[in-house]
C-alpha cells in the first residue's frame, strides 16, 4: 500500500501542475506525433453498405500504437518522483516497446516482464525492446501470458520500491493505475470529438474499440460518456469458442466471467466454479487477459457501454479486409473492433457515423497472421 499511496499523491500533484501538463503535451506533439488523423474509410464504408466509417489512426503514432500516450505521461511522473529504474509488463509487446522507447529517451534503466508464450508470438517486439536497451525477462509461470507478466512485475516492484517505478500499461491493476492510464489515454477521445465536429459538424452515432485491459477503449470513450446520443461498443476476444479457456471475453457469464478480485482490482474475471483464475485464449496477445479494467466493469453494469466479442476467425477476416480495402494493416487487437464495426455499420443508414479506434498497426502480427491465414494472389483471379 505504501508505494501505491506515494504514487497517488505524486499523480494528484502532477495532474494539477501546469508545467507537467505542458511538457507532456509537447512530447505528445513533437515526439509521439499527435494529433493522429481521423480518416474517412471510403472503401470500407462502401463494403459495409451502411454508416460512414471513420478510423482514428492511433496506428500512426511513434512505436505503432496508442501505448506511447501513457508511457510518456508515466515516465514524466517517474522522473518527478526521482525513480531511476523502470519496470513494465507487456503482452502484445507494444507497451513494452513504448516503455523501452521512453526509457531510452530519458536515459533510464528498463526491465520488461513478458510471458514466454507472448515472447514466442511477438519475437519482433522482443528484439525491438532489446534494441532500445531494455532487459526482457521471460516469465514461465502459469499460462505464460500477460497475467503472469503482471504478477512478476508486481513482485519486482514491492521488492525494489525505493528506486523503482512500475509503469503499468493498461487501465487495470490497483488504484491509481486505472484512473491514471485513462487520463493519459483520454487524449484519443478529445481529439476524436474535435475532429469529427470539424469534419461532419456533429458527434458520431457509434464508437467502437477493442478491449483487453481496456486502455485504448476507455481513452476513446471517456470524453463522450456525457453525450447520450453517442453509443459505444467495446469488443473483447471471443477466441475459439464459448467454453472457459477458449476465449478472453470477461463479460461472457456462461463462459466463466463474473465479478472477482485480481491483481489489486475488483472487476469481471474469468474463473472456474471454485474461483480459480482461468486460462484464456486469443489470437491477439494484447487481448489475452482474464480480467478487464474496473471502469469498464462499471460502465457495463450501468449499461452505458455495450460489450461484445468476436472470434479469432472474424478478427483475421477483418485484418485482411482492412488491409486490402484501405491499404492499412491493423493490429490483430484492432481487427477485433473492425470486425464488429462492420456488422454494426451494415444495419445503419448512410447518413449515420461510426468511428473505429484503430489502436495499433499490424507489423507485430504478420507472422501470426501468416500462420493462420492463406492469402490469395488477386492476379490469379
Coordinates of C-alpha atoms in Angstrom, one line a residue:
X1 CA 0.0 0.0 0.0
X2 CA 2.8 2.4 0.7
X3 CA 4.1 2.7 -2.9
X4 CA 0.5 3.0 -4.1
X5 CA -0.2 5.8 -1.7
X6 CA 3.1 7.5 -2.7
X7 CA 2.1 7.2 -6.4
X8 CA -1.4 8.5 -5.8
X9 CA -0.1 11.6 -4.1
X10 CA 2.5 12.2 -6.8
X11 CA 0.0 11.9 -9.6
X12 CA -2.5 14.2 -7.9
X13 CA 0.2 16.8 -7.7
X14 CA 1.4 16.3 -11.3
X15 CA -2.1 16.3 -12.7
X16 CA -2.7 19.9 -11.4
X17 CA 0.8 21.1 -12.3
X18 CA 0.7 23.2 -15.5
X19 CA 4.4 22.7 -16.1
X20 CA 3.9 18.9 -16.1
X21 CA 1.0 19.1 -18.5
X22 CA 2.8 21.4 -20.9
X23 CA 5.8 19.1 -21.0
X24 CA 3.6 16.1 -21.7
X25 CA 1.6 18.0 -24.4
X26 CA 4.9 19.0 -26.1
X27 CA 6.2 15.4 -26.1
X28 CA 2.9 14.1 -27.4
X29 CA 3.1 16.5 -30.3
X30 CA 6.8 16.7 -31.1
X31 CA 7.9 13.1 -30.2
X32 CA 4.8 10.9 -30.5
X33 CA 3.2 12.6 -33.4
X34 CA -0.1 13.9 -32.1
X35 CA -2.7 14.7 -33.1
X36 CA -3.4 11.5 -35.1
X37 CA -5.6 11.8 -38.1
X38 CA -9.3 10.9 -38.3
X39 CA -9.5 9.1 -41.7
X40 CA -12.7 8.5 -43.7
X41 CA -12.5 4.9 -44.8
X42 CA -14.4 5.2 -48.1
X43 CA -13.9 1.7 -49.5
X44 CA -14.6 0.1 -46.1
X45 CA -17.8 2.2 -46.0
X46 CA -18.8 1.0 -49.4
X47 CA -18.1 -2.6 -48.5
X48 CA -20.3 -2.4 -45.4
X49 CA -23.0 -0.6 -47.3
X50 CA -24.3 1.4 -44.3
X51 CA -22.9 4.0 -42.0
X52 CA -20.0 6.3 -42.9
X53 CA -16.9 4.7 -41.2
X54 CA -14.0 6.7 -39.8
X55 CA -10.8 5.4 -38.4
X56 CA -9.0 7.1 -35.5
X57 CA -5.4 6.4 -36.6
X58 CA -3.5 5.6 -33.4
X59 CA -1.5 3.2 -35.5
X60 CA 0.4 6.2 -36.9
X61 CA 1.9 7.2 -33.5
X62 CA 5.6 6.7 -32.8
X63 CA 6.1 3.0 -31.8
X64 CA 2.9 2.0 -33.7
X65 CA 0.2 2.1 -31.1
X66 CA -1.7 4.2 -28.5
X67 CA 0.6 2.9 -25.8
X68 CA 3.1 5.8 -26.2
X69 CA 0.4 8.2 -24.8
X70 CA 0.5 6.5 -21.4
X71 CA 4.2 5.8 -21.3
X72 CA 5.2 9.4 -21.9
X73 CA 2.9 10.5 -19.1
X74 CA 4.1 8.0 -16.6
X75 CA 7.8 8.4 -17.5
X76 CA 7.5 12.1 -16.6
X77 CA 5.8 11.1 -13.3
X78 CA 8.7 8.6 -12.6
X79 CA 11.2 11.4 -13.2
X80 CA 9.3 13.7 -10.9
X81 CA 9.4 11.0 -8.2
X82 CA 13.1 10.6 -8.6
X83 CA 12.9 6.9 -9.7
X84 CA 15.8 5.7 -11.8
X85 CA 14.7 2.2 -12.6
X86 CA 11.6 1.5 -14.7
X87 CA 9.8 -1.9 -14.8
X88 CA 6.8 -2.9 -17.0
X89 CA 4.8 -5.8 -18.2
X90 CA 3.7 -6.5 -21.8
X91 CA 1.5 -8.9 -23.7
X92 CA 1.5 -8.0 -27.4
X93 CA 4.8 -6.2 -26.8
X94 CA 3.6 -2.7 -27.8
X95 CA 3.5 -1.4 -24.2
X96 CA 7.0 -2.9 -23.7
X97 CA 8.3 -1.2 -26.8
X98 CA 6.7 2.1 -25.8
X99 CA 8.2 1.8 -22.3
X100 CA 11.7 0.9 -23.7
X101 CA 11.4 3.9 -26.0
X102 CA 10.7 6.5 -23.3
X103 CA 13.4 5.0 -21.1
X104 CA 15.9 5.4 -23.9
X105 CA 14.6 9.0 -24.4
X106 CA 15.3 9.8 -20.7
X107 CA 18.3 7.5 -20.1
X108 CA 16.6 5.3 -17.5
X109 CA 17.1 1.6 -16.8
X110 CA 14.3 -0.5 -18.2
X111 CA 13.2 -4.1 -17.3
X112 CA 10.2 -5.6 -19.1
X113 CA 8.4 -8.8 -18.0
X114 CA 6.8 -10.8 -20.7
X115 CA 5.2 -14.3 -20.8
X116 CA 7.1 -17.0 -22.6
X117 CA 4.1 -17.6 -24.9
X118 CA 3.9 -14.0 -25.8
X119 CA 7.6 -13.8 -26.4
X120 CA 7.2 -16.6 -28.9
X121 CA 4.5 -15.0 -30.9
X122 CA 5.8 -11.4 -30.6
X123 CA 9.5 -12.1 -31.3
X124 CA 9.9 -9.0 -33.4
X125 CA 8.8 -6.7 -30.4
X126 CA 11.1 -8.6 -28.1
X127 CA 14.0 -7.6 -30.4
X128 CA 12.8 -4.1 -30.6
X129 CA 12.8 -3.7 -26.8
X130 CA 16.3 -5.1 -26.6
X131 CA 17.5 -2.8 -29.4
X132 CA 16.2 0.1 -27.4
X133 CA 18.2 -1.0 -24.4
X134 CA 15.6 -2.8 -22.3
X135 CA 16.1 -6.1 -20.5
X136 CA 13.3 -8.5 -21.4
X137 CA 12.6 -11.1 -18.6
X138 CA 10.8 -14.2 -19.7
X139 CA 8.0 -15.4 -17.4
X140 CA 7.4 -19.2 -17.5
X141 CA 4.8 -19.4 -14.7
X142 CA 1.1 -20.0 -15.2
X143 CA -0.2 -19.5 -18.7
X144 CA 3.0 -17.7 -19.6
X145 CA 1.0 -14.6 -20.9
X146 CA 0.1 -11.1 -19.7
X147 CA -1.4 -12.1 -16.3
X148 CA 1.8 -13.8 -15.3
X149 CA 3.9 -10.9 -16.5
X150 CA 1.9 -8.6 -14.3
X151 CA 2.4 -10.9 -11.3
X152 CA 6.2 -10.8 -11.8
X153 CA 6.3 -7.1 -12.3
X154 CA 4.3 -6.5 -9.0
X155 CA 6.7 -8.9 -7.2
X156 CA 9.7 -6.9 -8.5
X157 CA 8.1 -3.6 -7.5
X158 CA 7.4 -4.5 -3.9
X159 CA 11.0 -5.8 -3.6
X160 CA 12.7 -2.8 -5.1
X161 CA 10.3 0.0 -4.3
X162 CA 12.8 2.6 -3.2
X163 CA 14.3 3.2 -6.6
X164 CA 11.8 1.5 -9.0
X165 CA 8.8 2.8 -10.8
X166 CA 6.2 0.3 -12.1
X167 CA 4.9 1.6 -15.5
X168 CA 1.7 -0.4 -15.9
X169 CA 0.4 -0.5 -19.4
X170 CA -3.4 -0.7 -19.2
X171 CA -6.4 0.7 -17.3
X172 CA -6.2 -2.1 -14.7
X173 CA -4.4 -3.1 -11.6
X174 CA -4.7 -1.3 -8.2
X175 CA -5.6 2.4 -7.8
X176 CA -4.4 4.9 -9.1
X177 CA -3.4 3.0 -12.3
X178 CA -6.8 2.6 -13.9
X179 CA -7.6 6.3 -13.2
X180 CA -4.1 7.5 -14.3
X181 CA -3.9 5.4 -17.5
X182 CA -7.4 6.6 -18.5
X183 CA -6.4 10.2 -18.0
X184 CA -3.3 9.8 -20.2
X185 CA -5.3 7.9 -22.9
X186 CA -8.2 10.3 -23.0
X187 CA -6.3 12.4 -25.5
X188 CA -7.7 9.9 -28.1
X189 CA -11.3 10.8 -27.4
X190 CA -10.7 14.5 -27.0
X191 CA -9.1 14.7 -30.4
X192 CA -11.7 12.5 -32.0
X193 CA -14.5 14.8 -30.7
X194 CA -12.8 17.9 -32.1
X195 CA -12.0 16.2 -35.4
X196 CA -15.5 14.7 -36.1
X197 CA -17.2 18.0 -35.2
X198 CA -14.9 19.8 -37.7
X199 CA -15.5 17.2 -40.5
X200 CA -19.2 16.4 -40.0
X201 CA -20.4 19.2 -37.8
X202 CA -21.9 16.7 -35.3
X203 CA -21.0 13.9 -32.9
X204 CA -20.8 10.2 -34.1
X205 CA -23.6 7.7 -33.6
X206 CA -21.2 4.9 -32.6
X207 CA -17.7 4.5 -31.2
X208 CA -16.1 1.0 -31.5
X209 CA -12.9 -0.1 -29.9
X210 CA -11.2 -3.4 -28.8
X211 CA -10.9 -4.2 -25.1
X212 CA -8.1 -6.1 -23.5
X213 CA -7.2 -4.4 -20.2
X214 CA -9.1 -1.5 -21.8
X215 CA -6.8 1.5 -22.2
X216 CA -7.4 2.4 -25.8
X217 CA -11.1 2.0 -25.4
X218 CA -11.5 3.9 -22.2
X219 CA -9.3 6.6 -23.7
X220 CA -11.7 6.8 -26.7
X221 CA -15.0 6.5 -24.7
X222 CA -14.4 8.7 -21.6
X223 CA -14.7 12.1 -23.3
X224 CA -18.0 11.1 -24.8
X225 CA -19.7 9.5 -21.7
X226 CA -21.9 12.5 -21.0
X227 CA -23.2 12.5 -24.7
X228 CA -26.2 10.3 -24.5
X229 CA -26.6 10.3 -28.3
X230 CA -23.2 8.5 -28.7
X231 CA -23.4 4.8 -28.4
X232 CA -20.2 2.9 -27.5
X233 CA -19.2 -0.7 -28.0
X234 CA -16.2 -2.5 -26.5
X235 CA -15.1 -5.6 -28.4
X236 CA -13.5 -8.5 -26.4
X237 CA -11.7 -11.6 -27.7
X238 CA -14.1 -14.4 -28.5
X239 CA -11.2 -16.7 -29.3
X240 CA -12.1 -20.2 -30.4
X241 CA -15.4 -20.8 -28.6
X242 CA -17.6 -20.3 -25.6
X243 CA -16.0 -22.7 -23.2
X244 CA -13.8 -21.5 -20.3
X245 CA -10.2 -21.4 -21.5
X246 CA -11.1 -20.9 -25.2
X247 CA -11.7 -17.1 -25.1
X248 CA -10.9 -13.9 -23.2
X249 CA -14.5 -12.4 -23.0
X250 CA -14.8 -11.3 -19.4
X251 CA -18.5 -10.3 -19.7
X252 CA -19.4 -13.7 -21.0
X253 CA -21.2 -15.1 -18.0
X254 CA -21.8 -18.5 -19.5
X255 CA -18.2 -18.7 -20.4
X256 CA -16.9 -18.1 -16.9
X257 CA -16.9 -14.3 -16.5
X258 CA -18.1 -12.9 -13.2
X259 CA -17.0 -10.4 -10.5
X260 CA -13.8 -11.2 -8.7
X261 CA -10.5 -9.7 -7.5
X262 CA -7.3 -10.0 -9.4
X263 CA -4.0 -8.0 -9.1
X264 CA -5.5 -5.3 -6.9
X265 CA -8.7 -4.7 -8.7
X266 CA -12.3 -5.9 -8.3
X267 CA -13.8 -6.4 -11.8
X268 CA -15.1 -9.1 -14.0
X269 CA -12.7 -12.0 -14.1
X270 CA -12.7 -15.3 -16.0
X271 CA -12.7 -18.0 -13.3
X272 CA -13.8 -21.6 -12.7
X273 CA -16.6 -22.6 -10.2
X274 CA -14.1 -22.6 -7.4
X275 CA -12.9 -19.0 -8.1
X276 CA -9.6 -20.1 -9.7
X277 CA -8.3 -17.8 -12.4
X278 CA -8.9 -19.4 -15.8
X279 CA -6.6 -19.7 -18.7
X280 CA -7.5 -17.6 -21.7
X281 CA -7.1 -17.7 -25.4
X282 CA -6.9 -15.1 -28.1
X283 CA -5.1 -14.9 -31.4
X284 CA -4.1 -11.4 -30.3
X285 CA -1.7 -11.3 -27.4
X286 CA -2.9 -7.9 -26.2
X287 CA -6.5 -9.2 -25.6
X288 CA -5.4 -12.4 -23.9
X289 CA -6.0 -11.4 -20.2
X290 CA -8.6 -12.9 -17.7
X291 CA -9.8 -9.6 -16.2
X292 CA -10.8 -6.1 -17.5
X293 CA -10.3 -2.6 -16.3
X294 CA -12.7 -1.7 -13.4
X295 CA -14.1 1.3 -15.1
X296 CA -15.2 -0.9 -18.0
X297 CA -16.9 -3.2 -15.4
X298 CA -18.7 -0.1 -14.0
X299 CA -19.8 1.1 -17.5
X300 CA -21.0 -2.4 -18.3
X301 CA -23.1 -2.6 -15.1
X302 CA -24.5 0.9 -15.7
X303 CA -25.5 -0.1 -19.3
X304 CA -23.6 3.0 -20.7
X305 CA -21.3 0.9 -22.9
X306 CA -22.2 -2.3 -24.7
X307 CA -19.6 -5.1 -24.7
X308 CA -19.5 -7.9 -27.2
X309 CA -16.9 -10.3 -28.6
X310 CA -15.7 -11.6 -32.0
X311 CA -13.8 -14.8 -32.7
X312 CA -10.2 -15.3 -33.9
X313 CA -11.5 -16.1 -37.4
X314 CA -13.7 -13.0 -37.6
X315 CA -10.7 -10.9 -36.5
X316 CA -8.4 -12.5 -39.1
X317 CA -11.0 -11.8 -41.8
X318 CA -11.3 -8.2 -40.8
X319 CA -7.5 -7.9 -40.7
X320 CA -7.4 -9.0 -44.3
X321 CA -10.3 -6.8 -45.3
X322 CA -8.9 -3.6 -44.0
X323 CA -5.5 -4.4 -45.5
X324 CA -7.0 -4.9 -48.9
X325 CA -9.7 -2.2 -48.9
X326 CA -7.8 0.7 -47.4
X327 CA -4.1 -0.3 -47.5
X328 CA -3.9 -0.2 -43.7
X329 CA -2.6 -3.3 -41.9
X330 CA -4.1 -3.2 -38.4
X331 CA -3.0 -4.8 -35.2
X332 CA -4.9 -8.1 -34.5
X333 CA -6.3 -6.4 -31.4
X334 CA -7.8 -3.5 -33.5
X335 CA -9.0 -6.0 -36.1
X336 CA -11.5 -7.3 -33.5
X337 CA -13.0 -3.8 -33.4
X338 CA -13.1 -3.6 -37.2
X339 CA -14.9 -7.0 -37.4
X340 CA -17.7 -6.0 -35.1
X341 CA -17.9 -2.4 -36.5
X342 CA -18.6 -3.8 -40.0
X343 CA -21.5 -5.8 -38.6
X344 CA -22.9 -2.7 -36.9
X345 CA -22.4 -0.4 -39.8
X346 CA -24.4 -2.7 -42.2
X347 CA -27.5 -2.1 -40.1
X348 CA -27.1 1.7 -40.0
X349 CA -28.1 4.3 -42.6
X350 CA -25.6 6.2 -44.8
X351 CA -26.2 9.5 -43.0
X352 CA -25.0 7.9 -39.7
X353 CA -21.4 8.0 -38.4
X354 CA -19.3 5.2 -36.9
X355 CA -15.7 5.7 -35.6
X356 CA -13.4 2.8 -35.0
X357 CA -10.4 3.3 -32.8
X358 CA -7.5 1.8 -34.8
X359 CA -5.4 1.3 -31.7
X360 CA -2.3 -0.1 -33.4
X361 CA -0.7 -1.3 -36.6
X362 CA -0.1 -4.9 -37.6
X363 CA 3.6 -5.2 -38.2
X364 CA 4.0 -7.2 -35.0
X365 CA 1.3 -9.7 -36.1
X366 CA 2.5 -10.6 -39.6
X367 CA 4.0 -13.9 -38.5
X368 CA 0.9 -14.9 -36.6
X369 CA -1.4 -14.0 -39.5
X370 CA 0.8 -15.7 -42.0
X371 CA 0.5 -19.0 -40.0
X372 CA -3.3 -18.7 -39.7
X373 CA -4.4 -17.1 -43.0
X374 CA -3.9 -18.2 -46.5
X375 CA -3.9 -15.1 -48.8
X376 CA -4.7 -15.4 -52.4
X377 CA -3.0 -13.5 -55.2
X378 CA -5.7 -11.2 -56.7
X379 CA -3.9 -11.5 -60.1
X380 CA -4.7 -15.2 -60.2
X381 CA -8.4 -14.5 -60.5

